[in-house]
mmCIF file of C-alpha atoms in Angstrom:
data_model
loop_
_atom_site.group_PDB
_atom_site.id
_atom_site.type_symbol
_atom_site.label_atom_id
_atom_site.label_comp_id
_atom_site.label_asym_id
_atom_site.label_seq_id
_atom_site.Cartn_x
_atom_site.Cartn_y
_atom_site.Cartn_z
ATOM 1 C CA ALA A 1 0.000 0.000 0.000
ATOM 2 C CA GLN A 2 2.829 2.436 0.739
ATOM 3 C CA ALA A 3 4.429 1.670 -2.635
ATOM 4 C CA LEU A 4 1.141 2.496 -4.433
ATOM 5 C CA GLY A 5 0.574 5.713 -2.562
ATOM 6 C CA ALA A 6 -2.841 7.096 -3.644
ATOM 7 C CA GLN A 7 -3.195 4.767 -6.648
ATOM 8 C CA ASN A 8 -6.029 2.259 -6.703
ATOM 9 C CA PRO A 9 -4.810 -1.174 -5.570
ATOM 10 C CA ALA A 10 -7.602 -2.733 -7.646
ATOM 11 C CA THR A 11 -5.881 -1.709 -10.879
ATOM 12 C CA TYR A 12 -2.261 -1.929 -9.842
ATOM 13 C CA SER A 13 -0.138 -4.815 -8.618
ATOM 14 C CA VAL A 14 3.039 -4.572 -6.603
ATOM 15 C CA ALA A 15 5.850 -7.124 -6.656
ATOM 16 C CA TYR A 16 9.269 -7.119 -4.994
ATOM 17 C CA TYR A 17 12.543 -8.464 -6.424
ATOM 18 C CA THR A 18 16.133 -8.780 -5.330
ATOM 19 C CA THR A 19 17.607 -7.950 -8.758
ATOM 20 C CA LEU A 20 16.727 -5.459 -11.489
ATOM 21 C CA ALA A 21 16.799 -8.213 -14.125
ATOM 22 C CA ASP A 22 14.164 -10.206 -12.236
ATOM 23 C CA ALA A 23 11.999 -7.119 -11.847
ATOM 24 C CA GLU A 24 12.125 -6.379 -15.567
ATOM 25 C CA ALA A 25 11.404 -10.020 -16.467
ATOM 26 C CA GLU A 26 8.796 -10.470 -13.720
ATOM 27 C CA THR A 27 10.577 -13.601 -12.465
ATOM 28 C CA ASN A 28 11.607 -14.773 -8.992
ATOM 29 C CA ALA A 29 9.427 -12.315 -7.137
ATOM 30 C CA ILE A 30 9.736 -12.326 -3.351
ATOM 31 C CA ALA A 31 6.856 -14.560 -2.288
ATOM 32 C CA THR A 32 6.160 -13.006 1.129
ATOM 33 C CA PRO A 33 7.692 -9.533 1.246
ATOM 34 C CA GLU A 34 6.509 -8.881 4.791
ATOM 35 C CA ALA A 35 8.562 -11.851 6.027
ATOM 36 C CA TYR A 36 11.578 -11.437 3.762
ATOM 37 C CA VAL A 37 14.997 -12.066 5.321
ATOM 38 C CA ASN A 38 18.113 -11.113 3.416
ATOM 39 C CA THR A 39 20.491 -14.066 3.803
ATOM 40 C CA ALA A 40 22.619 -13.576 0.708
ATOM 41 C CA THR A 41 24.149 -10.122 1.098
ATOM 42 C CA PRO A 42 25.202 -8.729 4.460
ATOM 43 C CA GLY A 43 24.975 -5.011 5.175
ATOM 44 C CA ASP A 44 23.133 -2.602 2.852
ATOM 45 C CA PHE A 45 21.163 -4.053 -0.061
ATOM 46 C CA THR A 46 18.606 -3.002 -2.723
ATOM 47 C CA ILE A 47 15.034 -4.175 -3.241
ATOM 48 C CA TYR A 48 13.357 -3.543 -6.625
ATOM 49 C CA ILE A 49 9.651 -2.754 -6.608
ATOM 50 C CA ARG A 50 7.660 -3.304 -9.838
ATOM 51 C CA ILE A 51 4.297 -1.539 -10.003
ATOM 52 C CA THR A 52 2.138 -2.761 -12.897
ATOM 53 C CA ASN A 53 -1.126 -1.319 -14.260
ATOM 54 C CA THR A 54 -3.188 -4.485 -14.585
ATOM 55 C CA ALA A 55 -6.104 -2.620 -16.177
ATOM 56 C CA THR A 56 -4.244 -2.045 -19.431
ATOM 57 C CA ILE A 57 -3.454 -4.586 -22.124
ATOM 58 C CA SER A 58 0.140 -3.368 -22.325
ATOM 59 C CA ARG A 59 0.543 -3.759 -18.526
ATOM 60 C CA CYS A 60 2.385 -0.501 -18.155
ATOM 61 C CA HIS A 61 4.815 -0.622 -15.279
ATOM 62 C CA GLU A 62 7.427 1.280 -13.343
ATOM 63 C CA ILE A 63 10.354 -0.101 -11.365
ATOM 64 C CA ALA A 64 11.593 1.665 -8.257
ATOM 65 C CA GLU A 65 14.700 0.962 -6.246
ATOM 66 C CA VAL A 66 14.691 0.985 -2.453
ATOM 67 C CA GLU A 67 18.013 1.059 -0.624
ATOM 68 C CA ILE A 68 17.749 -0.845 2.648
ATOM 69 C CA SER A 69 20.299 -0.533 5.422
ATOM 70 C CA ALA A 70 20.473 -3.776 7.399
ATOM 71 C CA GLU A 71 21.619 -3.676 11.000
ATOM 72 C CA PHE A 72 22.536 -7.089 12.325
ATOM 73 C CA LEU A 73 21.279 -7.982 15.762
ATOM 74 C CA PRO A 74 23.988 -7.844 18.417
ATOM 75 C CA ASP A 75 25.071 -11.301 19.542
ATOM 76 C CA PRO A 76 26.341 -11.266 23.134
ATOM 77 C CA VAL A 77 28.299 -14.335 24.269
ATOM 78 C CA ILE A 78 29.209 -14.268 27.956
ATOM 79 C CA ASN A 79 32.660 -15.315 29.104
ATOM 80 C CA GLY A 80 34.408 -15.135 32.443
ATOM 81 C CA GLY A 81 37.923 -14.562 31.191
ATOM 82 C CA GLY A 82 38.721 -18.242 31.553
ATOM 83 C CA SER A 83 37.011 -18.604 34.925
ATOM 84 C CA ASN A 84 33.536 -19.600 36.060
ATOM 85 C CA THR A 85 34.142 -19.643 39.814
ATOM 86 C CA VAL A 86 33.612 -17.366 42.804
ATOM 87 C CA CYS A 87 35.475 -18.311 45.982
ATOM 88 C CA TYR A 88 33.781 -18.290 49.385
ATOM 89 C CA ASP A 89 35.092 -18.657 52.926
ATOM 90 C CA ALA A 90 34.005 -22.097 54.118
ATOM 91 C CA LEU A 91 33.394 -20.947 57.700
ATOM 92 C CA THR A 92 31.690 -17.566 57.192
ATOM 93 C CA ASP A 93 30.025 -18.212 53.815
ATOM 94 C CA THR A 94 31.243 -14.835 52.573
ATOM 95 C CA ALA A 95 32.836 -14.164 49.208
ATOM 96 C CA VAL A 96 36.613 -13.808 49.114
ATOM 97 C CA SER A 97 36.902 -13.334 45.347
ATOM 98 C CA GLY A 98 34.540 -12.477 42.492
ATOM 99 C CA ILE A 99 34.475 -12.750 38.738
ATOM 100 C CA THR A 100 34.176 -10.308 35.832
ATOM 101 C CA LEU A 101 31.675 -11.417 33.200
ATOM 102 C CA ASN A 102 32.138 -10.026 29.698
ATOM 103 C CA SER A 103 29.298 -9.727 27.186
ATOM 104 C CA GLY A 104 31.664 -10.340 24.285
ATOM 105 C CA ILE A 105 30.638 -7.038 22.652
ATOM 106 C CA THR A 106 33.395 -4.438 22.519
ATOM 107 C CA ALA A 107 31.967 -2.004 19.949
ATOM 108 C CA PRO A 108 30.709 1.338 21.336
ATOM 109 C CA GLY A 109 27.098 2.450 21.318
ATOM 110 C CA TYR A 110 25.476 -0.522 23.068
ATOM 111 C CA THR A 111 23.592 -0.760 26.325
ATOM 112 C CA PHE A 112 23.124 -3.962 28.268
ATOM 113 C CA GLU A 113 20.706 -5.614 30.642
ATOM 114 C CA TRP A 114 22.095 -8.402 32.814
ATOM 115 C CA PHE A 115 20.041 -11.133 34.430
ATOM 116 C CA LEU A 116 20.741 -13.596 37.249
ATOM 117 C CA GLY A 117 18.419 -16.560 37.258
ATOM 118 C CA GLY A 118 16.147 -14.685 34.845
ATOM 119 C CA THR A 119 15.834 -11.628 37.106
ATOM 120 C CA PRO A 120 17.308 -8.240 36.072
ATOM 121 C CA ILE A 121 20.173 -7.247 38.368
ATOM 122 C CA GLY A 122 20.836 -3.689 37.201
ATOM 123 C CA GLY A 123 24.014 -4.064 35.173
ATOM 124 C CA THR A 124 24.071 -1.863 32.057
ATOM 125 C CA ASP A 125 27.716 -2.121 30.967
ATOM 126 C CA ALA A 126 29.430 -4.560 28.640
ATOM 127 C CA THR A 127 31.017 -6.206 31.690
ATOM 128 C CA LEU A 128 29.583 -7.226 35.041
ATOM 129 C CA VAL A 129 31.557 -7.732 38.249
ATOM 130 C CA THR A 130 29.853 -10.176 40.598
ATOM 131 C CA ASP A 131 30.536 -12.537 43.485
ATOM 132 C CA LEU A 132 27.178 -14.315 43.342
ATOM 133 C CA PRO A 133 26.921 -17.856 41.962
ATOM 134 C CA GLY A 134 24.115 -18.678 39.548
ATOM 135 C CA VAL A 135 23.052 -18.609 35.906
ATOM 136 C CA TYR A 136 23.703 -15.328 34.070
ATOM 137 C CA THR A 137 22.284 -14.022 30.772
ATOM 138 C CA VAL A 138 22.449 -10.652 29.021
ATOM 139 C CA ILE A 139 20.619 -8.646 26.342
ATOM 140 C CA ALA A 140 22.451 -6.041 24.249
ATOM 141 C CA THR A 141 20.731 -3.081 22.554
ATOM 142 C CA GLY A 142 22.226 -0.746 19.937
ATOM 143 C CA PRO A 143 23.740 1.024 18.266
ATOM 144 C CA ALA A 144 21.688 4.149 17.441
ATOM 145 C CA PRO A 145 19.657 5.046 15.505
ATOM 146 C CA LEU A 146 18.057 1.618 15.051
ATOM 147 C CA ASN A 147 18.894 0.319 18.551
ATOM 148 C CA CYS A 148 18.241 -3.295 17.667
ATOM 149 C CA GLU A 149 17.756 -5.566 20.666
ATOM 150 C CA SER A 150 19.580 -8.876 20.743
ATOM 151 C CA LEU A 151 18.114 -12.195 21.637
ATOM 152 C CA LEU A 152 18.789 -13.367 25.181
ATOM 153 C CA SER A 153 22.334 -14.717 25.332
ATOM 154 C CA GLU A 154 23.159 -18.313 26.053
ATOM 155 C CA PRO A 155 23.323 -18.882 29.834
ATOM 156 C CA PHE A 156 26.653 -18.739 31.654
ATOM 157 C CA THR A 157 26.850 -20.577 34.978
ATOM 158 C CA VAL A 158 28.998 -19.211 37.802
ATOM 159 C CA ILE A 159 29.772 -21.815 40.467
ATOM 160 C CA LYS A 160 30.519 -21.361 44.156
ATOM 161 C CA SER A 161 33.655 -22.945 45.540
ATOM 162 C CA GLY A 162 36.284 -22.314 48.171
ATOM 163 C CA ALA A 163 39.268 -23.682 50.003
ATOM 164 C CA ALA A 164 38.462 -26.271 52.651
ATOM 165 C CA ALA A 165 38.643 -25.230 56.310
ATOM 166 C CA VAL A 166 38.880 -26.971 59.664
ATOM 167 C CA ARG A 167 35.928 -26.045 61.868
ATOM 168 C CA PRO A 168 36.776 -24.242 65.123
ATOM 169 C CA GLY A 169 37.396 -26.655 67.979
ATOM 170 C CA GLU A 170 37.865 -29.613 65.635
ATOM 171 C CA THR A 171 40.881 -31.422 64.225
ATOM 172 C CA GLY A 172 39.548 -31.887 60.695
ATOM 173 C CA TYR A 173 39.689 -35.664 60.878
ATOM 174 C CA THR A 174 38.536 -38.741 62.788
ATOM 175 C CA LEU A 175 40.149 -42.125 63.319
ATOM 176 C CA THR A 176 38.638 -45.568 63.758
ATOM 177 C CA ASN A 177 40.135 -48.942 64.673
ATOM 178 C CA TYR A 178 42.356 -47.472 67.386
ATOM 179 C CA PHE A 179 45.509 -49.476 68.170
ATOM 180 C CA ALA A 180 44.983 -51.728 65.120
ATOM 181 C CA ASP A 181 47.240 -52.104 62.094
ATOM 182 C CA ASN A 182 44.401 -51.102 59.754
ATOM 183 C CA GLN A 183 43.343 -47.778 61.252
ATOM 184 C CA VAL A 184 41.017 -45.680 59.103
ATOM 185 C CA LEU A 185 41.472 -41.933 58.733
ATOM 186 C CA THR A 186 38.439 -39.899 57.647
ATOM 187 C CA ILE A 187 38.879 -36.245 56.721
ATOM 188 C CA ASP A 188 35.996 -34.042 57.869
ATOM 189 C CA VAL A 189 36.293 -30.383 56.865
ATOM 190 C CA ALA A 190 33.976 -27.561 55.854
ATOM 191 C CA GLY A 191 33.861 -26.279 52.296
ATOM 192 C CA PHE A 192 31.953 -25.724 49.070
ATOM 193 C CA GLY A 193 34.414 -27.204 46.591
ATOM 194 C CA ASN A 194 35.136 -30.549 45.034
ATOM 195 C CA TYR A 195 38.247 -31.663 46.852
ATOM 196 C CA THR A 196 41.114 -34.063 46.424
ATOM 197 C CA TYR A 197 42.879 -35.488 49.462
ATOM 198 C CA GLN A 198 46.522 -36.483 49.714
ATOM 199 C CA LEU A 199 48.139 -38.345 52.608
ATOM 200 C CA ASP A 200 51.803 -37.361 52.909
ATOM 201 C CA ASN A 201 53.373 -37.848 49.459
ATOM 202 C CA GLY A 202 50.814 -40.370 48.255
ATOM 203 C CA SER A 203 48.597 -40.007 45.222
ATOM 204 C CA PRO A 204 45.732 -37.496 45.484
ATOM 205 C CA GLN A 205 42.290 -39.091 45.716
ATOM 206 C CA THR A 206 38.705 -37.899 45.614
ATOM 207 C CA SER A 207 37.704 -40.011 48.619
ATOM 208 C CA ASN A 208 38.175 -38.437 52.043
ATOM 209 C CA ILE A 209 38.877 -41.844 53.612
ATOM 210 C CA PHE A 210 42.318 -43.423 54.000
ATOM 211 C CA THR A 211 42.689 -47.032 55.132
ATOM 212 C CA ASN A 212 45.609 -48.956 56.612
ATOM 213 C CA VAL A 213 47.194 -45.762 57.888
ATOM 214 C CA SER A 214 50.593 -46.411 59.420
ATOM 215 C CA SER A 215 51.565 -45.447 62.949
ATOM 216 C CA ALA A 216 53.310 -42.109 62.471
ATOM 217 C CA ALA A 217 52.737 -38.381 62.223
ATOM 218 C CA HIS A 218 51.112 -37.630 58.873
ATOM 219 C CA THR A 219 50.220 -34.576 56.804
ATOM 220 C CA VAL A 220 46.998 -34.336 54.822
ATOM 221 C CA THR A 221 46.743 -31.918 51.897
ATOM 222 C CA ILE A 222 43.282 -30.866 50.729
ATOM 223 C CA VAL A 223 43.007 -29.176 47.328
ATOM 224 C CA ASP A 224 40.005 -27.477 45.752
ATOM 225 C CA ALA A 225 39.948 -29.537 42.550
ATOM 226 C CA ASN A 226 37.864 -27.168 40.426
ATOM 227 C CA VAL A 227 39.543 -25.928 37.253
ATOM 228 C CA ASN A 228 39.660 -22.473 38.829
ATOM 229 C CA SER A 229 40.876 -23.678 42.226
ATOM 230 C CA CYS A 230 40.180 -21.539 45.281
ATOM 231 C CA GLY A 231 43.112 -22.909 47.250
ATOM 232 C CA THR A 232 44.790 -25.614 49.301
ATOM 233 C CA ILE A 233 45.059 -26.345 53.023
ATOM 234 C CA THR A 234 47.175 -28.805 54.977
ATOM 235 C CA ILE A 235 46.435 -30.586 58.237
ATOM 236 C CA ILE A 236 49.699 -31.428 59.957
ATOM 237 C CA ASP A 237 50.574 -33.836 62.783
ATOM 238 C CA VAL A 238 47.782 -36.278 61.984
ATOM 239 C CA ARG A 239 48.570 -39.263 64.199
ATOM 240 C CA THR A 240 47.091 -42.691 64.499
ATOM 241 C CA VAL A 241 46.183 -43.911 67.983
ATOM 242 C CA ASP A 242 48.896 -46.323 69.031
ATOM 243 C CA TYR A 243 51.529 -46.992 71.668
ATOM 244 C CA PRO A 244 55.315 -47.445 71.546
ATOM 245 C CA LYS A 245 56.382 -51.067 71.931
ATOM 246 C CA TYR A 246 59.352 -49.954 74.024
ATOM 247 C CA PHE A 247 61.071 -46.897 75.479
ATOM 248 C CA THR A 248 64.575 -46.139 76.769
ATOM 249 C CA PRO A 249 64.584 -43.598 79.640
ATOM 250 C CA ASN A 250 68.321 -42.919 79.573
ATOM 251 C CA GLY A 251 68.201 -39.149 79.074
ATOM 252 C CA ASP A 252 69.533 -39.082 75.516
ATOM 253 C CA GLY A 253 66.448 -37.328 74.178
ATOM 254 C CA TYR A 254 65.183 -40.346 72.241
ATOM 255 C CA HIS A 255 62.292 -42.455 73.511
ATOM 256 C CA ASP A 256 62.829 -41.154 77.042
ATOM 257 C CA THR A 257 59.135 -41.338 77.991
ATOM 258 C CA TRP A 258 56.222 -43.607 77.142
ATOM 259 C CA ASN A 259 52.654 -42.569 76.333
ATOM 260 C CA ILE A 260 49.735 -43.311 74.033
ATOM 261 C CA THR A 261 49.994 -41.377 70.741
ATOM 262 C CA GLY A 262 47.114 -39.794 68.847
ATOM 263 C CA LEU A 263 44.396 -39.586 71.480
ATOM 264 C CA GLY A 264 45.305 -35.985 72.281
ATOM 265 C CA ASN A 265 44.888 -35.073 68.610
ATOM 266 C CA GLU A 266 41.495 -36.744 68.621
ATOM 267 C CA GLY A 267 40.377 -34.388 71.372
ATOM 268 C CA THR A 268 40.105 -37.274 73.842
ATOM 269 C CA THR A 269 41.770 -36.889 77.223
ATOM 270 C CA THR A 270 41.965 -39.994 79.358
ATOM 271 C CA SER A 271 44.344 -41.712 81.733
ATOM 272 C CA VAL A 272 46.506 -44.768 81.262
ATOM 273 C CA SER A 273 47.203 -47.160 84.127
ATOM 274 C CA ILE A 274 50.599 -48.891 84.007
ATOM 275 C CA PHE A 275 51.347 -52.081 85.973
ATOM 276 C CA ASP A 276 54.411 -54.196 86.600
ATOM 277 C CA ARG A 277 54.480 -57.922 85.828
ATOM 278 C CA PHE A 278 52.935 -58.671 89.218
ATOM 279 C CA GLY A 279 49.906 -56.436 88.583
ATOM 280 C CA LYS A 280 51.033 -53.618 90.852
ATOM 281 C CA LEU A 281 50.001 -50.137 89.715
ATOM 282 C CA VAL A 282 53.194 -48.164 89.186
ATOM 283 C CA LYS A 283 51.934 -45.056 87.342
ATOM 284 C CA GLN A 284 48.889 -43.287 85.926
ATOM 285 C CA ILE A 285 49.487 -40.819 83.108
ATOM 286 C CA SER A 286 47.308 -38.541 80.974
ATOM 287 C CA THR A 287 47.089 -38.757 77.192
ATOM 288 C CA SER A 288 46.443 -35.021 76.807
ATOM 289 C CA ASN A 289 50.159 -34.263 76.432
ATOM 290 C CA GLU A 290 52.087 -37.059 74.779
ATOM 291 C CA SER A 291 55.466 -35.618 75.750
ATOM 292 C CA ASP A 292 54.450 -35.755 79.420
ATOM 293 C CA GLY A 293 54.568 -39.545 79.596
ATOM 294 C CA TRP A 294 55.978 -42.114 81.984
ATOM 295 C CA ASP A 295 59.694 -41.746 82.616
ATOM 296 C CA GLY A 296 60.215 -45.267 83.993
ATOM 297 C CA THR A 297 60.188 -44.294 87.674
ATOM 298 C CA MET A 298 57.930 -44.966 90.656
ATOM 299 C CA ASN A 299 57.944 -42.377 93.423
ATOM 300 C CA GLY A 300 61.133 -40.984 91.908
ATOM 301 C CA ARG A 301 62.975 -44.322 91.835
ATOM 302 C CA PRO A 302 63.946 -45.885 88.479
ATOM 303 C CA LEU A 303 62.220 -49.190 87.837
ATOM 304 C CA PRO A 304 64.094 -52.108 86.290
ATOM 305 C CA ALA A 305 64.121 -53.011 82.622
ATOM 306 C CA ASP A 306 61.202 -55.346 82.099
ATOM 307 C CA ASP A 307 57.855 -55.767 80.396
ATOM 308 C CA TYR A 308 55.089 -53.545 81.763
ATOM 309 C CA TRP A 309 51.363 -53.784 81.172
ATOM 310 C CA PHE A 310 48.860 -51.011 80.671
ATOM 311 C CA THR A 311 45.134 -50.550 80.415
ATOM 312 C CA ILE A 312 43.216 -47.605 78.973
ATOM 313 C CA GLU A 313 39.525 -46.833 78.739
ATOM 314 C CA TYR A 314 38.662 -44.426 75.917
ATOM 315 C CA ARG A 315 35.906 -43.330 73.571
ATOM 316 C CA GLU A 316 36.025 -44.086 69.857
ATOM 317 C CA GLY A 317 33.234 -42.043 68.362
ATOM 318 C CA ASP A 318 30.258 -42.650 70.645
ATOM 319 C CA VAL A 319 31.476 -46.022 71.935
ATOM 320 C CA THR A 320 33.420 -46.546 75.168
ATOM 321 C CA LYS A 321 36.166 -49.130 74.740
ATOM 322 C CA GLU A 322 38.993 -50.629 76.766
ATOM 323 C CA PHE A 323 42.402 -51.678 75.494
ATOM 324 C CA LYS A 324 45.119 -53.677 77.264
ATOM 325 C CA SER A 325 48.607 -54.556 76.142
ATOM 326 C CA HIS A 326 52.246 -54.435 77.208
ATOM 327 C CA PHE A 327 55.515 -52.754 76.295
ATOM 328 C CA ALA A 328 59.181 -52.999 77.232
ATOM 329 C CA LEU A 329 61.264 -50.692 79.391
ATOM 330 C CA LYS A 330 64.877 -50.950 78.196
ATOM 331 C CA ARG A 331 67.928 -49.609 80.008
#
């Protein structure tokens, strides 16, 4: 109707073509002009309009050219500069690092609307600095004068992670099968990440459980295993619950006292009763300080080299247990 102006549409026909040759030959007319999409030529292009007087035998016609300026829709693609992670403190649940999201559009003249979980969050720039995890999308509009609005971008997911942390008042681990050769060490820490666990110089593993842990002081390394790792922590002086098979109280600084190892680390304080071979109680010691053990004396007098027996009542988890065995005093 706009092409005809005031002319009677009953006596005139209008057809649209992509080339002048087609317009002159009346071939390859655009079938649905109102839905036409130019896929062949990017940027500016020309449409040819043929107006024909259908009331005359000669079908008089005119061909007009219309220059069309095509503005492609902006196409935002969110990226996080190689990261998709925000780091949080495992104990306070507060952010310790954020992320800068980029719309992927660097040309001037655009405005932006950012969304988190489908809800507008107020960002209007090409980049968005955030420390909130979730699913982000963005719409770009521009440039003037057409100000075309893009489709909603593909979603970009920001994940929440963080370095592991030992909870206040805890050791970060528990032990089971006290005094056995196959003690089990279970790491129990706070955190939001996917972690790997390494005992001493062993291979990292995704399980937080170590079996057949030897009697010694160990170090556990816990790594945030996300591609954009938030950090690593170590738990030192992890000891199994065991007892020395002998001690040598000769004052040389090596094996001078005897005590149960590991119970102090477990947060369990109990006493050990030590007896001579005749069943006489010679000493009671506490497990709270391993270095403050039995020095091989009774009432200040050195006892002879011999085998001595001990008994200890302790709690393993929620179960009260008793253990008895013997060790050697060597002089």
